[in-house]
């Protein structure tokens, strides 16, 4: 949801279908992982600035859809897992 909405914004596409979907589908929690340092490789097509912009658009999209977003700090994978599981609504 967030990534689709953000991609629409990034490329100036119509957001209507994505906005409509937010009314039918709701998540119990939304998490955003803090970004690791950007590394250019054969798979990534952008640069650090574009990666930062997409991350910000995703954050804004979820907020505009009424979600509270829990940011997950950079830490070892096992610690991130514990953080997320400990932050889920009960």
mmCIF file of N, CA, C and O in Angstrom:
data_model
loop_
_atom_site.group_PDB
_atom_site.id
_atom_site.type_symbol
_atom_site.label_atom_id
_atom_site.label_comp_id
_atom_site.label_asym_id
_atom_site.label_seq_id
_atom_site.Cartn_x
_atom_site.Cartn_y
_atom_site.Cartn_z
ATOM 1 N N UNK A 1 0.830 -1.188 0.000
ATOM 2 C CA UNK A 1 0.000 0.000 0.000
ATOM 3 C C UNK A 1 0.876 1.253 0.000
ATOM 4 O O UNK A 1 0.799 2.057 -0.896
ATOM 5 N N UNK A 2 1.718 1.393 1.004
ATOM 6 C CA UNK A 2 2.545 2.588 1.119
ATOM 7 C C UNK A 2 3.478 2.774 -0.057
ATOM 8 O O UNK A 2 3.636 3.867 -0.570
ATOM 9 N N UNK A 3 4.086 1.682 -0.500
ATOM 10 C CA UNK A 3 5.025 1.793 -1.608
ATOM 11 C C UNK A 3 4.288 2.149 -2.899
ATOM 12 O O UNK A 3 4.760 2.966 -3.680
ATOM 13 N N UNK A 4 3.108 1.582 -3.121
ATOM 14 C CA UNK A 4 2.350 1.914 -4.338
ATOM 15 C C UNK A 4 1.954 3.381 -4.352
ATOM 16 O O UNK A 4 2.083 4.064 -5.357
ATOM 17 N N UNK A 5 1.465 3.841 -3.229
ATOM 18 C CA UNK A 5 1.053 5.246 -3.097
ATOM 19 C C UNK A 5 2.250 6.163 -3.330
ATOM 20 O O UNK A 5 2.161 7.165 -4.031
ATOM 21 N N UNK A 6 3.382 5.781 -2.753
ATOM 22 C CA UNK A 6 4.587 6.594 -2.874
ATOM 23 C C UNK A 6 5.125 6.619 -4.288
ATOM 24 O O UNK A 6 5.575 7.656 -4.766
ATOM 25 N N UNK A 7 5.088 5.489 -4.958
ATOM 26 C CA UNK A 7 5.551 5.427 -6.338
ATOM 27 C C UNK A 7 4.664 6.297 -7.220
ATOM 28 O O UNK A 7 5.138 7.008 -8.110
ATOM 29 N N UNK A 8 3.345 6.276 -6.965
ATOM 30 C CA UNK A 8 2.433 7.146 -7.713
ATOM 31 C C UNK A 8 2.869 8.600 -7.548
ATOM 32 O O UNK A 8 2.943 9.350 -8.519
ATOM 33 N N UNK A 9 3.152 8.987 -6.329
ATOM 34 C CA UNK A 9 3.567 10.374 -6.074
ATOM 35 C C UNK A 9 4.908 10.691 -6.724
ATOM 36 O O UNK A 9 5.085 11.756 -7.296
ATOM 37 N N UNK A 10 5.840 9.772 -6.596
ATOM 38 C CA UNK A 10 7.182 9.996 -7.132
ATOM 39 C C UNK A 10 7.134 10.242 -8.634
ATOM 40 O O UNK A 10 7.824 11.110 -9.156
ATOM 41 N N UNK A 11 6.258 9.515 -9.343
ATOM 42 C CA UNK A 11 6.194 9.617 -10.794
ATOM 43 C C UNK A 11 4.989 10.405 -11.303
ATOM 44 O O UNK A 11 4.731 10.443 -12.498
ATOM 45 N N UNK A 12 4.232 11.025 -10.369
ATOM 46 C CA UNK A 12 3.111 11.858 -10.768
ATOM 47 C C UNK A 12 1.946 11.079 -11.356
ATOM 48 O O UNK A 12 1.242 11.579 -12.230
ATOM 49 N N UNK A 13 1.712 9.853 -10.882
ATOM 50 C CA UNK A 13 0.631 9.014 -11.389
ATOM 51 C C UNK A 13 -0.636 9.196 -10.553
ATOM 52 O O UNK A 13 -0.584 9.666 -9.421
ATOM 53 N N UNK A 14 -1.759 8.771 -11.099
ATOM 54 C CA UNK A 14 -3.039 8.876 -10.410
ATOM 55 C C UNK A 14 -3.045 7.977 -9.170
ATOM 56 O O UNK A 14 -2.755 6.790 -9.252
ATOM 57 N N UNK A 15 -3.406 8.533 -8.024
ATOM 58 C CA UNK A 15 -3.393 7.814 -6.751
ATOM 59 C C UNK A 15 -4.770 7.272 -6.371
ATOM 60 O O UNK A 15 -4.916 6.635 -5.330
ATOM 61 N N UNK A 16 -5.786 7.469 -7.186
ATOM 62 C CA UNK A 16 -7.167 7.155 -6.830
ATOM 63 C C UNK A 16 -7.358 5.712 -6.370
ATOM 64 O O UNK A 16 -7.981 5.461 -5.337
ATOM 65 N N UNK A 17 -6.861 4.747 -7.115
ATOM 66 C CA UNK A 17 -7.053 3.335 -6.763
ATOM 67 C C UNK A 17 -6.392 2.999 -5.437
ATOM 68 O O UNK A 17 -6.935 2.240 -4.632
ATOM 69 N N UNK A 18 -5.233 3.568 -5.193
ATOM 70 C CA UNK A 18 -4.530 3.293 -3.947
ATOM 71 C C UNK A 18 -5.286 3.899 -2.772
ATOM 72 O O UNK A 18 -5.457 3.259 -1.727
ATOM 73 N N UNK A 19 -5.773 5.105 -2.936
ATOM 74 C CA UNK A 19 -6.538 5.761 -1.869
ATOM 75 C C UNK A 19 -7.796 4.958 -1.560
ATOM 76 O O UNK A 19 -8.142 4.736 -0.400
ATOM 77 N N UNK A 20 -8.470 4.475 -2.584
ATOM 78 C CA UNK A 20 -9.677 3.661 -2.393
ATOM 79 C C UNK A 20 -9.349 2.385 -1.619
ATOM 80 O O UNK A 20 -10.114 1.964 -0.756
ATOM 81 N N UNK A 21 -8.229 1.770 -1.909
ATOM 82 C CA UNK A 21 -7.838 0.527 -1.235
ATOM 83 C C UNK A 21 -7.604 0.739 0.254
ATOM 84 O O UNK A 21 -7.838 -0.170 1.053
ATOM 85 N N UNK A 22 -7.178 1.929 0.643
ATOM 86 C CA UNK A 22 -6.920 2.186 2.066
ATOM 87 C C UNK A 22 -8.202 2.163 2.883
ATOM 88 O O UNK A 22 -8.159 1.969 4.084
ATOM 89 N N UNK A 23 -9.322 2.343 2.246
ATOM 90 C CA UNK A 23 -10.592 2.316 2.966
ATOM 91 C C UNK A 23 -11.053 0.886 3.231
ATOM 92 O O UNK A 23 -11.818 0.646 4.157
ATOM 93 N N UNK A 24 -10.599 -0.063 2.419
ATOM 94 C CA UNK A 24 -11.017 -1.450 2.548
ATOM 95 C C UNK A 24 -10.023 -2.313 3.317
ATOM 96 O O UNK A 24 -10.393 -3.353 3.851
ATOM 97 N N UNK A 25 -8.778 -1.915 3.347
ATOM 98 C CA UNK A 25 -7.728 -2.712 3.963
ATOM 99 C C UNK A 25 -6.994 -1.875 5.008
ATOM 100 O O UNK A 25 -6.526 -0.783 4.696
ATOM 101 N N UNK A 26 -6.918 -2.388 6.221
ATOM 102 C CA UNK A 26 -6.203 -1.682 7.287
ATOM 103 C C UNK A 26 -5.226 -2.643 7.944
ATOM 104 O O UNK A 26 -5.508 -3.821 8.117
ATOM 105 N N UNK A 27 -4.069 -2.138 8.317
ATOM 106 C CA UNK A 27 -3.071 -2.912 9.045
ATOM 107 C C UNK A 27 -3.185 -2.603 10.525
ATOM 108 O O UNK A 27 -3.562 -1.500 10.914
ATOM 109 N N UNK A 28 -2.837 -3.574 11.368
ATOM 110 C CA UNK A 28 -2.880 -3.332 12.806
ATOM 111 C C UNK A 28 -1.655 -2.551 13.268
ATOM 112 O O UNK A 28 -1.694 -1.905 14.315
ATOM 113 N N UNK A 29 -0.589 -2.585 12.495
ATOM 114 C CA UNK A 29 0.627 -1.831 12.836
ATOM 115 C C UNK A 29 1.438 -1.604 11.573
ATOM 116 O O UNK A 29 1.400 -2.410 10.640
ATOM 117 N N UNK A 30 2.152 -0.493 11.549
ATOM 118 C CA UNK A 30 3.050 -0.187 10.427
ATOM 119 C C UNK A 30 4.417 0.143 11.006
ATOM 120 O O UNK A 30 4.538 0.945 11.933
ATOM 121 N N UNK A 31 5.449 -0.472 10.452
ATOM 122 C CA UNK A 31 6.821 -0.251 10.884
ATOM 123 C C UNK A 31 7.639 0.237 9.702
ATOM 124 O O UNK A 31 7.437 -0.203 8.576
ATOM 125 N N UNK A 32 8.552 1.144 9.980
ATOM 126 C CA UNK A 32 9.487 1.572 8.939
ATOM 127 C C UNK A 32 10.890 1.401 9.487
ATOM 128 O O UNK A 32 11.242 1.974 10.524
ATOM 129 N N UNK A 33 11.662 0.578 8.782
ATOM 130 C CA UNK A 33 13.044 0.348 9.189
ATOM 131 C C UNK A 33 13.893 1.553 8.819
ATOM 132 O O UNK A 33 13.805 2.054 7.688
ATOM 133 N N UNK A 34 14.692 2.019 9.767
ATOM 134 C CA UNK A 34 15.630 3.096 9.449
ATOM 135 C C UNK A 34 16.585 2.568 8.387
ATOM 136 O O UNK A 34 16.980 1.404 8.402
ATOM 137 N N UNK A 35 16.946 3.458 7.476
ATOM 138 C CA UNK A 35 17.765 3.045 6.337
ATOM 139 C C UNK A 35 19.206 2.728 6.733
ATOM 140 O O UNK A 35 19.800 3.419 7.539
ATOM 141 N N UNK A 36 19.708 1.684 6.104
ATOM 142 C CA UNK A 36 21.133 1.377 6.198
ATOM 143 C C UNK A 36 21.854 2.240 5.168
ATOM 144 O O UNK A 36 21.216 2.787 4.258
ATOM 145 N N UNK A 37 23.158 2.355 5.262
ATOM 146 C CA UNK A 37 23.881 3.128 4.243
ATOM 147 C C UNK A 37 23.585 2.577 2.840
ATOM 148 O O UNK A 37 23.541 1.365 2.631
ATOM 149 N N UNK A 38 23.369 3.484 1.900
ATOM 150 C CA UNK A 38 23.042 3.101 0.528
ATOM 151 C C UNK A 38 24.299 2.611 -0.179
ATOM 152 O O UNK A 38 25.351 3.242 -0.112
ATOM 153 N N UNK A 39 24.166 1.478 -0.851
ATOM 154 C CA UNK A 39 25.280 0.911 -1.607
ATOM 155 C C UNK A 39 24.813 0.722 -3.045
ATOM 156 O O UNK A 39 23.823 0.041 -3.297
ATOM 157 N N UNK A 40 25.506 1.336 -3.977
ATOM 158 C CA UNK A 40 25.172 1.169 -5.396
ATOM 159 C C UNK A 40 25.655 -0.203 -5.843
ATOM 160 O O UNK A 40 26.793 -0.580 -5.587
ATOM 161 N N UNK A 41 24.772 -0.954 -6.473
ATOM 162 C CA UNK A 41 25.143 -2.269 -6.989
ATOM 163 C C UNK A 41 24.427 -2.508 -8.312
ATOM 164 O O UNK A 41 23.802 -1.599 -8.850
ATOM 165 N N UNK A 42 24.491 -3.709 -8.827
ATOM 166 C CA UNK A 42 23.886 -4.018 -10.111
ATOM 167 C C UNK A 42 22.376 -4.127 -10.076
ATOM 168 O O UNK A 42 21.745 -4.255 -11.113
ATOM 169 N N UNK A 43 21.771 -4.075 -8.881
ATOM 170 C CA UNK A 43 20.328 -4.224 -8.752
ATOM 171 C C UNK A 43 19.641 -2.870 -8.569
ATOM 172 O O UNK A 43 18.599 -2.614 -9.157
ATOM 173 N N UNK A 44 20.208 -1.998 -7.771
ATOM 174 C CA UNK A 44 19.585 -0.704 -7.476
ATOM 175 C C UNK A 44 19.735 0.238 -8.660
ATOM 176 O O UNK A 44 20.798 0.337 -9.253
ATOM 177 N N UNK A 45 18.651 0.934 -8.967
ATOM 178 C CA UNK A 45 18.657 1.804 -10.140
ATOM 179 C C UNK A 45 18.750 3.288 -9.792
ATOM 180 O O UNK A 45 18.735 4.111 -10.664
ATOM 181 N N UNK A 46 18.778 3.620 -8.545
ATOM 182 C CA UNK A 46 18.776 5.025 -8.165
ATOM 183 C C UNK A 46 20.066 5.418 -7.498
ATOM 184 O O UNK A 46 21.132 4.883 -7.770
ATOM 185 N N UNK A 47 19.920 6.373 -6.608
ATOM 186 C CA UNK A 47 21.050 6.817 -5.815
ATOM 187 C C UNK A 47 20.557 7.057 -4.394
ATOM 188 O O UNK A 47 19.385 6.842 -4.082
ATOM 189 N N UNK A 48 21.432 7.494 -3.518
ATOM 190 C CA UNK A 48 21.067 7.694 -2.123
ATOM 191 C C UNK A 48 19.935 8.709 -1.968
ATOM 192 O O UNK A 48 19.033 8.518 -1.161
ATOM 193 N N UNK A 49 19.951 9.767 -2.757
ATOM 194 C CA UNK A 49 18.906 10.783 -2.683
ATOM 195 C C UNK A 49 17.543 10.223 -3.047
ATOM 196 O O UNK A 49 16.537 10.508 -2.388
ATOM 197 N N UNK A 50 17.490 9.404 -4.073
ATOM 198 C CA UNK A 50 16.220 8.792 -4.488
ATOM 199 C C UNK A 50 15.740 7.800 -3.426
ATOM 200 O O UNK A 50 14.556 7.757 -3.105
ATOM 201 N N UNK A 51 16.644 7.021 -2.871
ATOM 202 C CA UNK A 51 16.264 6.074 -1.814
ATOM 203 C C UNK A 51 15.693 6.824 -0.610
ATOM 204 O O UNK A 51 14.673 6.416 -0.040
ATOM 205 N N UNK A 52 16.306 7.917 -0.246
ATOM 206 C CA UNK A 52 15.814 8.741 0.867
ATOM 207 C C UNK A 52 14.434 9.301 0.543
ATOM 208 O O UNK A 52 13.531 9.287 1.382
ATOM 209 N N UNK A 53 14.248 9.779 -0.660
ATOM 210 C CA UNK A 53 12.959 10.359 -1.075
ATOM 211 C C UNK A 53 11.852 9.303 -1.060
ATOM 212 O O UNK A 53 10.743 9.568 -0.583
ATOM 213 N N UNK A 54 12.123 8.123 -1.554
ATOM 214 C CA UNK A 54 11.126 7.060 -1.556
ATOM 215 C C UNK A 54 10.758 6.695 -0.117
ATOM 216 O O UNK A 54 9.577 6.527 0.206
ATOM 217 N N UNK A 55 11.736 6.597 0.753
ATOM 218 C CA UNK A 55 11.461 6.301 2.153
ATOM 219 C C UNK A 55 10.574 7.354 2.791
ATOM 220 O O UNK A 55 9.639 7.034 3.536
ATOM 221 N N UNK A 56 10.833 8.611 2.490
ATOM 222 C CA UNK A 56 10.021 9.696 3.032
ATOM 223 C C UNK A 56 8.605 9.651 2.468
ATOM 224 O O UNK A 56 7.632 9.865 3.187
ATOM 225 N N UNK A 57 8.467 9.367 1.188
ATOM 226 C CA UNK A 57 7.140 9.266 0.580
ATOM 227 C C UNK A 57 6.335 8.122 1.191
ATOM 228 O O UNK A 57 5.129 8.256 1.417
ATOM 229 N N UNK A 58 6.985 7.006 1.458
ATOM 230 C CA UNK A 58 6.295 5.879 2.092
ATOM 231 C C UNK A 58 5.800 6.296 3.476
ATOM 232 O O UNK A 58 4.649 6.044 3.840
ATOM 233 N N UNK A 59 6.654 6.951 4.246
ATOM 234 C CA UNK A 59 6.286 7.418 5.581
ATOM 235 C C UNK A 59 5.075 8.353 5.507
ATOM 236 O O UNK A 59 4.089 8.186 6.233
ATOM 237 N N UNK A 60 5.145 9.326 4.612
ATOM 238 C CA UNK A 60 4.048 10.295 4.459
ATOM 239 C C UNK A 60 2.756 9.610 4.011
ATOM 240 O O UNK A 60 1.667 9.964 4.476
ATOM 241 N N UNK A 61 2.868 8.628 3.115
ATOM 242 C CA UNK A 61 1.673 7.933 2.617
ATOM 243 C C UNK A 61 0.944 7.227 3.749
ATOM 244 O O UNK A 61 -0.279 7.342 3.874
ATOM 245 N N UNK A 62 1.666 6.521 4.580
ATOM 246 C CA UNK A 62 1.023 5.833 5.693
ATOM 247 C C UNK A 62 0.426 6.823 6.690
ATOM 248 O O UNK A 62 -0.668 6.604 7.213
ATOM 249 N N UNK A 63 1.115 7.914 6.954
ATOM 250 C CA UNK A 63 0.566 8.920 7.875
ATOM 251 C C UNK A 63 -0.719 9.517 7.320
ATOM 252 O O UNK A 63 -1.682 9.700 8.041
ATOM 253 N N UNK A 64 -0.731 9.823 6.026
ATOM 254 C CA UNK A 64 -1.931 10.388 5.403
ATOM 255 C C UNK A 64 -3.093 9.403 5.406
ATOM 256 O O UNK A 64 -4.250 9.812 5.354
ATOM 257 N N UNK A 65 -2.793 8.130 5.480
ATOM 258 C CA UNK A 65 -3.838 7.106 5.546
ATOM 259 C C UNK A 65 -4.270 6.850 6.993
ATOM 260 O O UNK A 65 -5.064 5.949 7.254
ATOM 261 N N UNK A 66 -3.750 7.635 7.919
ATOM 262 C CA UNK A 66 -4.194 7.549 9.301
ATOM 263 C C UNK A 66 -3.423 6.581 10.182
ATOM 264 O O UNK A 66 -3.870 6.263 11.283
ATOM 265 N N UNK A 67 -2.278 6.128 9.733
ATOM 266 C CA UNK A 67 -1.496 5.185 10.528
ATOM 267 C C UNK A 67 -0.484 5.913 11.399
ATOM 268 O O UNK A 67 0.094 6.929 11.004
ATOM 269 N N UNK A 68 -0.249 5.346 12.577
ATOM 270 C CA UNK A 68 0.911 5.711 13.373
ATOM 271 C C UNK A 68 2.032 4.797 12.906
ATOM 272 O O UNK A 68 1.796 3.607 12.693
ATOM 273 N N UNK A 69 3.204 5.330 12.697
ATOM 274 C CA UNK A 69 4.310 4.526 12.182
ATOM 275 C C UNK A 69 5.357 4.387 13.273
ATOM 276 O O UNK A 69 5.784 5.384 13.854
ATOM 277 N N UNK A 70 5.756 3.161 13.526
ATOM 278 C CA UNK A 70 6.841 2.913 14.476
ATOM 279 C C UNK A 70 8.120 2.789 13.672
ATOM 280 O O UNK A 70 8.229 1.935 12.798
ATOM 281 N N UNK A 71 9.054 3.659 13.965
ATOM 282 C CA UNK A 71 10.357 3.588 13.292
ATOM 283 C C UNK A 71 11.231 2.586 14.034
ATOM 284 O O UNK A 71 11.320 2.625 15.259
ATOM 285 N N UNK A 72 11.857 1.715 13.272
ATOM 286 C CA UNK A 72 12.711 0.678 13.837
ATOM 287 C C UNK A 72 14.161 1.097 13.598
ATOM 288 O O UNK A 72 14.592 1.218 12.453
ATOM 289 N N UNK A 73 14.901 1.336 14.683
ATOM 290 C CA UNK A 73 16.279 1.805 14.514
ATOM 291 C C UNK A 73 17.186 0.740 13.902
ATOM 292 O O UNK A 73 16.872 -0.453 13.914
ATOM 293 N N UNK A 74 18.324 1.194 13.388
ATOM 294 C CA UNK A 74 19.331 0.285 12.856
ATOM 295 C C UNK A 74 19.931 -0.476 14.039
ATOM 296 O O UNK A 74 20.360 0.135 15.026
ATOM 297 N N UNK A 75 19.867 -1.780 13.943
ATOM 298 C CA UNK A 75 20.436 -2.673 14.952
ATOM 299 C C UNK A 75 20.526 -4.052 14.328
ATOM 300 O O UNK A 75 19.987 -4.267 13.236
ATOM 301 N N UNK A 76 21.183 -4.992 14.971
ATOM 302 C CA UNK A 76 21.256 -6.342 14.410
ATOM 303 C C UNK A 76 19.856 -6.917 14.146
ATOM 304 O O UNK A 76 18.889 -6.557 14.828
ATOM 305 N N UNK A 77 19.768 -7.801 13.167
ATOM 306 C CA UNK A 77 18.485 -8.349 12.734
ATOM 307 C C UNK A 77 17.710 -8.951 13.910
ATOM 308 O O UNK A 77 16.508 -8.714 14.050
ATOM 309 N N UNK A 78 18.353 -9.720 14.752
ATOM 310 C CA UNK A 78 17.660 -10.344 15.884
ATOM 311 C C UNK A 78 17.061 -9.281 16.802
ATOM 312 O O UNK A 78 15.942 -9.437 17.306
ATOM 313 N N UNK A 79 17.782 -8.183 17.007
ATOM 314 C CA UNK A 79 17.273 -7.105 17.857
ATOM 315 C C UNK A 79 16.114 -6.368 17.192
ATOM 316 O O UNK A 79 15.159 -5.972 17.851
ATOM 317 N N UNK A 80 16.199 -6.173 15.876
ATOM 318 C CA UNK A 80 15.087 -5.538 15.156
ATOM 319 C C UNK A 80 13.843 -6.411 15.259
ATOM 320 O O UNK A 80 12.740 -5.915 15.456
ATOM 321 N N UNK A 81 14.029 -7.714 15.142
ATOM 322 C CA UNK A 81 12.900 -8.642 15.243
ATOM 323 C C UNK A 81 12.241 -8.529 16.612
ATOM 324 O O UNK A 81 11.019 -8.416 16.723
ATOM 325 N N UNK A 82 13.036 -8.541 17.660
ATOM 326 C CA UNK A 82 12.502 -8.407 19.016
ATOM 327 C C UNK A 82 11.789 -7.071 19.191
ATOM 328 O O UNK A 82 10.723 -6.996 19.806
ATOM 329 N N UNK A 83 12.362 -6.009 18.628
ATOM 330 C CA UNK A 83 11.765 -4.677 18.728
ATOM 331 C C UNK A 83 10.381 -4.666 18.080
ATOM 332 O O UNK A 83 9.416 -4.175 18.662
ATOM 333 N N UNK A 84 10.304 -5.203 16.867
ATOM 334 C CA UNK A 84 9.026 -5.217 16.150
ATOM 335 C C UNK A 84 8.009 -6.085 16.889
ATOM 336 O O UNK A 84 6.875 -5.662 17.122
ATOM 337 N N UNK A 85 8.395 -7.283 17.259
ATOM 338 C CA UNK A 85 7.457 -8.170 17.952
ATOM 339 C C UNK A 85 6.998 -7.572 19.275
ATOM 340 O O UNK A 85 5.832 -7.701 19.650
ATOM 341 N N UNK A 86 7.875 -6.874 19.958
ATOM 342 C CA UNK A 86 7.522 -6.237 21.215
ATOM 343 C C UNK A 86 6.661 -4.995 21.036
ATOM 344 O O UNK A 86 6.049 -4.501 21.987
ATOM 345 N N UNK A 87 6.586 -4.479 19.817
ATOM 346 C CA UNK A 87 5.815 -3.267 19.529
ATOM 347 C C UNK A 87 4.456 -3.552 18.902
ATOM 348 O O UNK A 87 3.685 -2.631 18.676
ATOM 349 N N UNK A 88 4.165 -4.821 18.623
ATOM 350 C CA UNK A 88 2.873 -5.162 18.014
ATOM 351 C C UNK A 88 1.741 -4.904 18.992
ATOM 352 O O UNK A 88 1.898 -5.148 20.202
ATOM 353 N N UNK A 89 0.597 -4.445 18.489
ATOM 354 C CA UNK A 89 -0.550 -4.243 19.378
ATOM 355 C C UNK A 89 -1.020 -5.571 19.966
ATOM 356 O O UNK A 89 -0.951 -6.604 19.310
ATOM 357 N N UNK A 90 -1.476 -5.517 21.164
ATOM 358 C CA UNK A 90 -1.936 -6.737 21.850
ATOM 359 C C UNK A 90 -3.428 -6.819 21.806
ATOM 360 O O UNK A 90 -4.167 -5.971 21.734
#
